[in-house]
């Protein structure tokens, strides 16, 4: 079973994040850039499937040159190789354009399964996997907390508000995963050393046959007009519990007309 | 005035709260037309509620073809409606399904889309709260028919009575859209408490609660307030409470009138899911806990003393 895992490089959500003042895209200099948090779970799931069924795992990233760091990090967990789509014209692409680029890159690869995170840590539209299903005409098995593979038959438990749905399809398909699905492994020292030698193929837009005027900031399908930091909440009241903390809390709720 | 298509969120013909919020938001842009995906008879059951919030028309797409498969058929039917009605915009809930339908539709009709919209102006400018609530962005779809998914509890629903006409939609779904079959739907809901994302009060417990049994304290406080129960990821990972109640970046985003955080430190990933709550109250024994930075009212103390006292005081007020 050949699997492509989609990995996005994102600013660390544990640090302060912002947009750039000049062109209102993600500020990639401010913070530490890391692998999309849910994407690690996607890699783990792919590696588990490879261990059970054989085949190859390929990491696919669309991102600037810097994203090679993220690709090496991903490879150090165990995938076999990587594809990096990088082109200055991609800067500022929205999800509609990004999905077109990823679909074109997948067109160059052989796969039974594509696995992605359920949503990225920065843009968080959570729509990209569904859009790839739409563009590629392959089944969409998204939002999985559990994946079972039996020959070409795939079953997931899709997390819902009050439980889960059981969804069935056959390969080829795109699966997206939540952090409930597994526990990602840490890269071993050997894995880190091997990652440096694993093949990384780089594609530009013209390699993929995608026209530069279909993507990027200037041809985005939506536009950021302005942005600002959320005004900090005014400092509230903090009281020590001196035996009446619960009552004081309820008095506060009463002043807010909540009780 | 142009039509605005609004995809109705409902459960067996009972409208979810976000539906009235969607219809209210849609009225800023034009005349709302509600689109009902469901089983035969659902649109009729929804008619009164949809009318109350200003739906001028209801498109009833009632067919097993839309309910038995994941997302894709709904995007296909919507694309047909967009062609037929040339709406000013398409509005959906910013739920997993809603965002995925939006994305597929964006590809089909070659339009831009924006997710997690908290405010919508008459000129189509949308407000999004991003990066765990740290940044507010104003954006606009610049190509095609704007497709917007609206966050729950962000827009205040306001009635505007109308008498909608019901138009049955001929549903014919391509084989390509029937590749992911819904084989089963399993509810794991354990209580009659309000749904987490819709509740006007949420009481959440964290690792500090200490055990699954102790979560009875959180449930007790929640029930005294008519609230939903939430949990931090540490509480979920420790098996104190089921995953579907997790609040935060990889859990649910809630925006209630009141959020009560009990034994939760307030990590940025937790804040991402509750930061926009109107009033925030925290109980934590560590006065340095970051949750106090956003609390309107904080009690520094042992939750095992504070919570029972608060629950009792609330119940006493109710007489
Ligand atoms: C704060 C913010 C808000 C945004 N809002 C919108 C919006 O409302 N509408 C819009 O059209 N665009 C939006 N964008 C742009 C959008 O984030 C990018 O276009 C992005 O490349 C794809 O969308 P996503 O990150 O939301 O993907 P999601 O659908 O959330 O990502 C799901 C998974 O897809 C895979 N994936 C995503 N991007 C890549 C990639 N570049 N390479 C490889 N795999 C990938 C990963 O596995 C990821 O876990 C926003 C960006 C930011 C920073
Ligand atoms: C990719 C990723 C995604 C994540 N997504 C989420 C998410 O969606 N939601 C989420 O919540 N977290 C998420 N996290 C985890 C997050 O970083 C924190 O680890 C988590 O929120 C901590 O939960 P907590 O506050 O319950 O536990 P802790 O941080 O351990 O805090 C426990 C608190 O309880 C207090 N306490 C202990 N005993 C008592 C007592 N008797 N009385 C009063 N107070 C007491 C302590 O002082 C402490 O402040 C994510 C992390 C990552 C890396």
XYZ file of C-alpha atoms and ligand atoms in Angstrom:
684
model
C 0.000 0.000 0.000
C 1.550 3.284 -1.132
C 0.695 6.260 0.989
C 1.260 9.978 0.549
C 1.157 12.008 3.768
C 0.370 15.715 3.526
C 2.465 17.819 5.851
C 2.275 21.568 6.322
C 4.876 23.776 7.954
C 3.215 26.106 10.456
C 4.203 28.607 13.151
C 4.355 26.983 16.599
C 0.949 27.426 18.221
C 2.592 27.608 21.642
C 4.293 30.891 20.733
C 2.891 34.253 19.746
C 1.698 34.261 16.142
C 0.742 37.084 13.831
C 0.325 38.137 10.233
C 2.884 40.218 8.374
C 2.263 43.956 8.245
C 3.302 44.266 4.590
C 1.253 41.681 2.729
C -0.948 40.285 5.541
C 0.241 36.702 5.109
C 1.492 34.465 7.929
C 4.549 35.872 9.652
C 7.010 33.030 9.255
C 9.918 34.852 10.866
C 8.369 35.624 14.208
C 8.157 32.155 15.672
C 9.529 28.720 15.497
C 8.239 26.889 12.444
C 7.053 23.386 13.183
C 5.300 20.497 11.525
C 1.504 20.912 11.595
C 0.488 19.356 14.894
C -2.119 16.959 13.489
C 0.171 16.039 10.589
C 2.355 14.043 12.986
C -0.642 11.816 13.623
C -1.086 11.423 9.868
C 2.549 10.311 9.533
C 2.170 7.858 12.405
C -0.943 6.331 10.844
C 0.837 5.930 7.500
C 3.836 4.267 9.149
C 1.578 1.849 11.026
C -0.139 0.888 7.783
C 3.178 0.402 6.060
C 4.337 -1.833 8.896
C 1.185 -3.936 8.523
C 0.775 -3.958 4.734
C 4.101 -2.975 3.183
C 4.482 -0.283 0.523
C 6.047 3.152 0.582
C 5.300 6.331 2.504
C 5.931 9.662 0.759
C 5.705 13.039 2.489
C 4.258 15.870 0.385
C 4.670 19.510 1.379
C 3.736 22.702 -0.409
C 5.700 25.526 1.130
C 8.644 27.895 0.888
C 12.270 26.798 0.815
C 12.384 26.855 4.608
C 9.904 24.003 4.676
C 12.787 21.583 4.039
C 13.371 21.632 7.811
C 9.862 20.340 8.334
C 10.337 17.728 5.623
C 13.484 16.402 7.347
C 11.644 16.326 10.645
C 8.827 14.342 9.029
C 11.264 11.941 7.353
C 13.054 11.335 10.648
C 9.883 9.665 11.950
C 10.246 7.002 9.249
C 8.723 7.818 5.819
C 10.745 6.740 2.763
C 10.919 9.907 0.700
C 9.466 13.350 0.170
C 8.137 15.697 -2.460
C 8.502 19.428 -1.897
C 6.480 21.777 -4.072
C 8.108 25.170 -3.850
C 7.807 28.232 -6.029
C 7.905 31.930 -5.142
C 4.601 32.348 -7.004
C 2.818 30.149 -4.411
C 3.321 32.690 -1.596
C -0.020 33.884 -0.231
C -2.156 31.176 -1.833
C -5.540 30.473 -0.281
C -7.025 27.025 0.181
C -8.641 26.953 -3.265
C -5.254 27.494 -4.936
C -3.338 25.273 -2.498
C -5.720 22.395 -3.184
C -5.144 22.798 -6.922
C -1.370 22.652 -6.420
C -1.511 19.600 -4.141
C -3.917 17.848 -6.532
C -1.482 18.455 -9.395
C 1.431 17.107 -7.345
C -0.565 14.009 -6.384
C -1.183 13.515 -10.089
C 2.546 12.838 -10.442
C 2.582 10.197 -7.699
C 1.274 6.663 -7.325
C -0.783 6.115 -4.203
C -3.535 4.033 -2.719
C -4.080 6.383 0.158
C -3.486 10.037 0.951
C -3.428 10.886 4.662
C -3.659 14.440 6.021
C -4.343 16.185 9.298
C -8.016 17.017 9.874
C -7.061 20.685 9.972
C -3.870 22.689 9.914
C -2.646 24.519 12.996
C -2.631 27.940 11.328
C -5.276 28.368 8.615
C -7.524 25.723 10.162
C -10.035 25.770 7.333
C -10.238 21.978 7.676
C -11.442 21.891 4.091
C -8.350 20.972 2.141
C -8.749 17.167 2.321
C -12.367 17.410 1.128
C -11.270 19.706 -1.703
C -8.676 17.165 -2.816
C -11.368 14.497 -2.852
C -13.411 16.825 -5.056
C -10.551 17.615 -7.421
C -9.188 14.059 -7.707
C -12.508 12.204 -7.710
C -11.345 9.920 -4.913
C -13.298 9.029 -1.780
C -13.227 11.336 1.218
C -12.760 9.654 4.607
C -12.163 12.680 6.794
C -12.108 13.448 10.496
C -11.046 9.938 11.501
C -10.413 8.848 15.059
C -9.935 5.270 13.829
C -8.975 3.755 10.459
C -9.289 0.109 9.449
C -7.877 -1.262 6.204
C -8.990 -4.619 4.803
C -7.682 -5.171 1.284
C -9.002 -2.249 -0.715
C -11.801 -1.656 1.763
C -11.416 1.283 4.146
C -13.498 2.063 7.211
C -13.178 5.031 9.512
C -14.854 6.273 12.625
C -15.525 9.932 11.902
C -15.778 12.060 15.026
C -19.067 13.948 15.324
C -20.521 16.259 17.969
C -22.258 13.502 19.879
C -20.325 10.392 18.919
C -19.114 9.061 15.601
C -20.151 7.959 12.131
C -18.879 4.801 10.474
C -17.830 5.660 6.920
C -16.849 3.116 4.273
C -15.068 3.458 0.943
C -12.506 1.741 -1.235
C -9.034 2.860 -2.304
C -7.865 5.208 -3.662
C -9.040 7.623 -0.980
C -8.039 10.575 1.156
C -8.174 10.141 4.911
C -7.781 12.947 7.442
C -7.088 12.324 11.102
C -7.589 13.852 14.558
C -5.181 13.429 17.446
C -7.403 10.718 18.941
C -6.280 8.213 16.288
C -2.837 7.221 17.626
C 0.193 8.359 19.569
C 2.923 9.636 17.219
C 6.378 8.137 17.696
C 9.413 10.244 18.478
C 12.141 10.211 15.847
C 15.007 7.936 16.895
C 18.633 9.024 16.556
C 18.956 6.548 13.684
C 15.829 8.015 12.096
C 17.287 11.521 12.292
C 20.541 10.392 10.682
C 18.750 8.467 7.922
C 16.418 11.377 7.167
C 19.361 13.398 5.882
C 19.941 10.860 3.114
C 16.359 10.193 2.076
C 15.388 11.442 -1.386
C 13.506 14.747 -1.590
C 12.179 15.650 -5.007
C 11.412 19.317 -5.630
C 8.731 20.498 -8.029
C 8.096 23.998 -9.277
C 4.713 25.101 -10.560
C 5.788 24.597 -14.164
C 6.868 21.026 -13.348
C 3.274 20.455 -12.278
C 1.717 22.268 -15.218
C 0.076 24.803 -12.883
C 0.042 28.328 -14.212
C 1.566 30.910 -11.844
C -1.287 33.336 -12.424
C -3.775 30.827 -10.946
C -2.142 30.901 -7.515
C -0.491 33.211 -5.004
C -1.552 36.349 -3.215
C -2.577 38.417 -6.232
C -4.908 35.799 -7.634
C -6.292 34.599 -4.311
C -10.017 33.916 -4.205
C -10.282 35.868 -0.980
C -8.407 38.808 0.434
C -7.362 39.895 3.910
C -8.392 43.561 4.159
C -7.015 44.343 7.598
C -6.084 42.673 10.863
C -5.408 43.641 14.441
C -4.489 42.063 17.754
C -7.520 41.127 19.776
C -7.914 43.729 22.510
C -6.735 42.156 25.769
C -9.505 41.450 28.211
C -9.581 44.009 31.000
C -8.008 42.617 34.152
C -10.622 40.812 36.179
C -10.998 40.206 39.867
C -8.995 37.482 41.610
C -9.902 36.507 45.142
C -8.238 33.997 47.461
C -10.546 31.391 48.912
C -10.923 32.169 52.590
C -13.657 29.673 53.142
C -16.172 31.697 51.131
C -14.697 31.428 47.602
C -17.689 29.499 46.267
C -20.161 32.013 47.676
C -18.169 34.943 46.314
C -18.138 33.329 42.904
C -21.911 33.010 42.987
C -22.261 36.631 44.097
C -20.230 37.606 41.059
C -22.493 35.523 38.811
C -25.460 37.290 40.388
C -24.030 40.723 39.503
C -23.742 39.459 35.922
C -27.387 38.342 36.123
C -26.316 34.792 35.334
C -27.886 33.335 38.454
C -32.927 41.695 -3.309
C -30.739 38.753 -4.141
C -31.175 35.381 -2.519
C -28.671 34.138 0.053
C -28.501 30.357 0.364
C -28.354 29.146 3.965
C -27.615 25.496 4.676
C -29.801 24.478 7.599
C -28.249 22.587 10.521
C -30.822 20.312 12.079
C -31.299 16.965 13.653
C -34.295 15.041 12.323
C -36.208 18.233 11.510
C -35.349 20.069 14.737
C -33.288 23.183 13.940
C -30.001 23.661 15.751
C -29.308 27.019 17.327
C -26.760 27.984 14.659
C -29.505 27.889 12.012
C -31.211 30.991 13.402
C -27.775 32.642 13.656
C -27.062 31.791 10.007
C -30.412 33.213 8.863
C -29.791 36.389 10.867
C -26.310 36.805 9.342
C -27.694 36.138 5.849
C -30.186 38.990 6.134
C -27.269 41.439 6.056
C -26.610 40.349 2.479
C -30.017 39.619 0.995
C -33.104 37.436 1.333
C -32.334 34.135 3.023
C -33.354 30.932 1.258
C -32.960 27.950 3.559
C -31.622 24.728 2.100
C -32.741 21.629 3.983
C -30.854 18.387 3.467
C -32.591 15.507 5.140
C -35.293 12.877 5.099
C -38.782 13.307 3.661
C -40.810 15.659 5.866
C -37.867 17.437 7.511
C -38.443 20.719 5.654
C -42.067 20.837 6.797
C -41.027 20.293 10.387
C -38.493 23.123 10.107
C -40.753 25.566 8.275
C -41.984 27.538 11.297
C -38.535 28.077 12.783
C -36.990 28.991 9.450
C -39.831 31.448 8.803
C -39.434 32.999 12.242
C -35.851 33.979 11.373
C -36.638 35.363 7.958
C -36.358 32.523 5.431
C -38.311 33.628 2.349
C -37.964 30.294 0.649
C -37.065 26.733 1.591
C -35.327 24.395 -0.802
C -36.119 20.863 0.342
C -33.485 18.373 -0.758
C -34.951 15.337 0.944
C -33.422 12.122 -0.246
C -31.436 9.167 1.017
C -28.858 10.156 -1.584
C -27.882 13.182 0.496
C -28.084 11.548 3.920
C -26.398 8.196 3.167
C -23.098 9.579 1.901
C -20.517 11.881 3.391
C -20.627 15.577 2.385
C -20.086 15.264 -1.395
C -23.772 14.932 -2.454
C -24.694 18.035 -0.476
C -21.992 20.042 -2.256
C -23.286 18.769 -5.581
C -26.899 19.734 -4.868
C -25.778 23.154 -3.616
C -23.771 23.762 -6.771
C -26.965 23.114 -8.759
C -28.895 25.578 -6.588
C -26.212 28.241 -6.996
C -26.534 27.881 -10.745
C -30.315 28.130 -10.562
C -30.650 30.955 -8.026
C -27.471 33.028 -8.601
C -27.342 33.882 -4.894
C -25.384 36.782 -3.394
C -23.631 34.302 -1.087
C -23.836 30.816 0.412
C -23.758 30.511 4.218
C -23.029 27.357 6.187
C -22.196 26.522 9.795
C -18.492 26.357 10.595
C -18.756 22.701 11.596
C -16.732 19.826 10.174
C -19.453 19.056 7.622
C -20.107 22.723 6.886
C -16.467 23.549 6.207
C -16.023 20.497 3.995
C -19.148 21.217 1.979
C -17.936 24.813 1.629
C -14.546 23.661 0.339
C -16.009 21.247 -2.195
C -18.479 23.859 -3.369
C -15.674 26.411 -3.733
C -13.875 24.047 -6.108
C -17.039 23.251 -8.058
C -18.274 26.790 -8.616
C -14.803 28.374 -8.631
C -15.390 30.734 -5.751
C -13.469 31.836 -2.703
C -14.500 30.745 0.772
C -13.889 31.900 4.324
C -14.274 29.785 7.443
C -14.995 30.582 11.078
C -16.660 33.921 10.333
C -17.805 35.711 13.497
C -19.346 38.814 11.926
C -20.644 39.614 8.481
C -21.113 43.148 7.140
C -23.566 44.176 4.428
C -20.733 44.648 1.922
C -19.612 41.053 2.480
C -16.665 41.890 4.733
C -16.192 38.976 7.114
C -14.481 38.976 10.507
C -12.403 35.929 11.460
C -10.732 35.314 14.809
C -7.485 33.435 14.185
C -4.358 32.148 15.941
C -6.089 30.926 19.074
C -8.046 34.140 19.407
C -5.008 36.427 19.298
C -5.697 38.147 15.974
C -8.853 39.536 14.391
C -8.891 39.536 10.607
C -11.276 41.264 8.230
C -11.444 39.590 4.867
C -13.550 39.346 1.796
C -14.150 36.851 -0.970
C -12.968 38.450 -4.195
C -13.867 35.840 -6.793
C -17.112 34.065 -7.591
C -20.037 33.643 -5.194
C -18.828 34.160 -1.600
C -19.039 30.964 0.454
C -18.907 31.689 4.171
C -18.970 29.387 7.157
C -20.208 31.084 10.324
C -18.924 30.267 13.813
C -21.443 29.100 16.408
C -22.589 31.544 19.100
C -20.936 34.466 17.297
C -23.979 36.118 15.743
C -26.960 37.020 17.942
C -30.070 35.517 16.379
C -32.857 38.019 15.818
C -36.308 36.996 14.612
C -37.795 38.589 11.454
C -41.008 36.819 10.606
C -41.552 35.589 7.071
C -43.730 32.944 5.480
C -41.476 30.775 3.412
C -42.581 28.835 0.371
C -41.264 25.288 0.110
C -39.713 24.186 -3.135
C -38.779 20.521 -3.563
C -35.366 20.022 -5.091
C -34.890 17.238 -7.602
C -31.967 15.318 -6.112
C -29.865 13.411 -8.583
C -26.416 12.668 -7.292
C -23.521 11.454 -9.446
C -21.761 8.174 -8.657
C -18.576 10.161 -8.052
C -20.233 11.817 -5.054
C -21.284 8.485 -3.569
C -17.865 7.090 -2.762
C -17.956 7.485 0.999
C -20.932 5.705 2.478
C -22.277 6.416 5.943
C -22.712 2.862 7.270
C -23.729 3.840 10.783
C -24.280 6.803 13.076
C -23.482 6.192 16.722
C -24.474 8.557 19.512
C -22.305 8.489 22.612
C -24.146 11.253 24.336
C -24.713 10.369 27.930
C -26.955 13.064 29.240
C -29.693 15.532 28.568
C -27.313 18.474 29.057
C -27.205 21.105 26.314
C -24.862 20.524 23.408
C -21.382 21.831 24.137
C -21.031 24.170 21.161
C -24.550 25.579 21.578
C -24.730 25.936 25.343
C -24.933 29.412 26.834
C -22.986 28.219 29.881
C -20.111 25.717 29.861
C -18.409 24.296 32.964
C -15.113 22.577 32.150
C -12.831 20.464 34.278
C -9.120 19.855 33.857
C -6.401 17.638 35.216
C -6.874 19.267 38.612
C -10.205 17.462 38.968
C -8.111 14.364 39.539
C -10.323 11.466 38.461
C -13.343 10.387 36.440
C -15.368 9.993 39.653
C -14.522 13.540 40.707
C -16.021 14.846 37.474
C -19.363 14.385 39.260
C -18.455 17.686 40.964
C -18.155 19.401 37.579
C -21.420 17.841 36.431
C -23.106 18.979 39.635
C -22.016 22.576 39.125
C -22.995 22.385 35.457
C -26.446 21.073 36.287
C -27.054 23.795 38.857
C -26.418 26.302 36.034
C -28.156 24.364 33.245
C -24.755 24.197 31.586
C -22.892 21.842 29.287
C -19.809 20.038 30.591
C -16.435 20.420 28.908
C -12.949 19.113 29.600
C -9.332 19.994 28.920
C -7.197 17.669 26.862
C -5.263 16.589 29.938
C -8.559 15.527 31.528
C -9.546 13.666 28.356
C -6.136 12.018 27.964
C -6.331 10.861 31.580
C -9.735 9.280 30.804
C -11.570 11.540 33.222
C -14.101 12.506 30.559
C -14.896 11.434 26.949
C -13.106 13.064 24.052
C -16.135 14.635 22.408
C -16.281 17.063 25.324
C -12.748 18.357 24.817
C -12.533 22.120 24.473
C -9.602 23.644 22.607
C -7.581 23.715 19.470
C -8.090 20.059 18.666
C -11.451 19.872 20.397
C -14.564 22.025 20.281
C -14.565 25.780 20.033
C -17.113 27.248 22.400
C -18.223 30.813 22.846
C -20.807 30.793 25.622
C -22.057 33.651 27.789
C -20.271 32.075 30.731
C -17.293 29.703 30.759
C -16.206 28.215 34.057
C -12.714 26.655 34.060
C -12.101 24.376 37.023
C -8.629 22.919 37.680
C -7.483 24.029 34.215
C -4.155 25.826 33.851
C -5.120 27.699 30.667
C -2.614 26.445 28.084
C -2.757 28.294 24.786
C -4.299 25.269 23.047
C -7.097 25.242 25.611
C -7.613 28.989 25.330
C -7.976 28.590 21.577
C -11.295 26.883 22.190
C -12.853 29.175 24.804
C -11.133 32.550 24.521
C -14.113 34.337 22.980
C -16.506 33.380 25.795
C -18.282 36.497 27.050
C -17.618 35.993 30.751
C -14.877 33.708 32.054
C -14.627 32.401 35.590
C -11.730 30.294 36.886
C -11.098 28.183 39.948
C -7.475 27.141 40.435
C -5.257 26.634 43.429
C -2.246 28.133 41.648
C -2.530 31.908 41.629
C -0.016 32.063 38.766
C -2.119 29.869 36.469
C -2.395 31.579 33.055
C -6.157 31.014 32.993
C -6.448 33.934 35.445
C -5.125 36.279 32.744
C -8.424 35.971 30.931
C -10.750 35.387 33.856
C -13.263 38.098 34.698
C -13.533 36.490 38.097
C -11.055 34.059 39.594
C -11.001 32.133 42.838
C -7.577 31.021 44.018
C -8.368 27.946 46.015
C -9.000 24.234 46.213
C -11.678 23.232 43.753
C -12.863 20.482 46.109
C -13.920 23.196 48.558
C -14.977 25.959 46.147
C -17.062 23.949 43.680
C -19.381 22.245 46.190
C -19.948 25.556 47.953
C -20.757 27.318 44.702
C -23.098 24.534 43.575
C -24.933 24.662 46.865
C -25.234 28.454 46.771
C -26.666 28.361 43.235
C -29.142 25.646 44.103
C -30.146 27.582 47.239
C -30.870 30.697 45.144
C -33.189 28.677 42.967
C -35.085 27.854 46.142
C -5.092 32.556 9.917
C -5.374 32.041 8.543
C -6.683 31.969 8.095
C -6.967 31.478 6.815
N -8.253 31.452 6.394
C -8.514 31.024 5.132
C -9.848 31.009 4.649
O -10.792 31.345 5.368
N -10.065 30.597 3.368
C -9.036 30.195 2.565
O -9.283 29.839 1.415
N -7.765 30.197 2.995
C -7.482 30.596 4.252
N -6.191 30.600 4.697
C -5.132 30.094 3.817
C -4.908 28.592 4.025
O -4.515 28.340 5.345
C -3.823 28.073 3.103
O -4.207 28.218 1.805
C -3.430 26.626 3.350
O -2.358 26.304 2.508
C -4.480 25.535 3.169
O -5.491 25.630 4.043
P -5.485 25.125 5.580
O -4.162 25.364 6.181
O -6.627 25.806 6.189
O -5.725 23.565 5.430
P -6.569 22.548 6.313
O -7.672 22.018 5.504
O -6.911 23.105 7.645
O -5.437 21.443 6.469
C -5.707 20.058 6.599
C -4.489 19.262 6.255
O -4.147 19.454 4.873
C -2.744 19.336 4.711
N -2.177 20.579 4.167
C -2.662 21.840 4.283
N -1.852 22.717 3.659
C -0.830 22.000 3.150
C 0.350 22.328 2.421
N 0.628 23.589 2.091
N 1.200 21.322 2.061
C 0.930 20.030 2.393
N -0.164 19.670 3.098
C -1.035 20.636 3.468
C -2.175 19.024 6.082
O -2.117 17.628 6.242
C -3.218 19.628 7.011
O -3.200 19.048 8.302
C -5.905 31.080 5.972
C -4.596 31.131 6.438
C -4.323 31.608 7.712
C -2.909 31.653 8.182
C -1.224 19.692 19.216
C -1.799 20.006 20.561
C -3.159 20.192 20.647
C -3.752 20.430 21.887
N -5.101 20.615 21.935
C -5.684 20.861 23.129
C -7.091 21.060 23.223
O -7.832 20.993 22.231
N -7.617 21.319 24.449
C -6.853 21.388 25.578
O -7.408 21.622 26.670
N -5.540 21.197 25.520
C -4.929 20.909 24.331
N -3.589 20.680 24.297
C -2.870 20.461 25.569
C -2.475 21.715 26.310
O -1.202 22.121 25.853
C -2.388 21.431 27.832
O -1.501 20.358 28.059
C -3.735 21.079 28.483
O -4.707 22.035 28.134
C -3.575 21.025 29.990
O -4.787 20.649 30.601
P -5.110 21.091 32.086
O -5.132 22.553 32.199
O -6.338 20.348 32.510
O -3.907 20.418 32.901
P -2.676 21.096 33.648
O -1.941 22.002 32.788
O -1.959 19.990 34.328
O -3.391 22.003 34.740
C -4.061 21.504 35.861
C -4.421 22.720 36.695
O -5.230 22.304 37.782
C -4.846 23.042 38.934
N -5.237 22.236 40.098
C -4.761 21.031 40.479
N -5.393 20.602 41.574
C -6.284 21.548 41.927
C -7.231 21.689 42.983
N -7.420 20.742 43.909
N -7.975 22.813 43.017
C -7.809 23.783 42.074
N -6.941 23.702 41.073
C -6.194 22.598 40.989
C -3.363 23.234 38.804
O -2.934 24.361 39.558
C -3.198 23.429 37.307
O -3.260 24.803 36.949
C -2.958 20.478 23.056
C -1.588 20.324 22.959
C -0.991 20.100 21.732
C 0.499 19.947 21.664
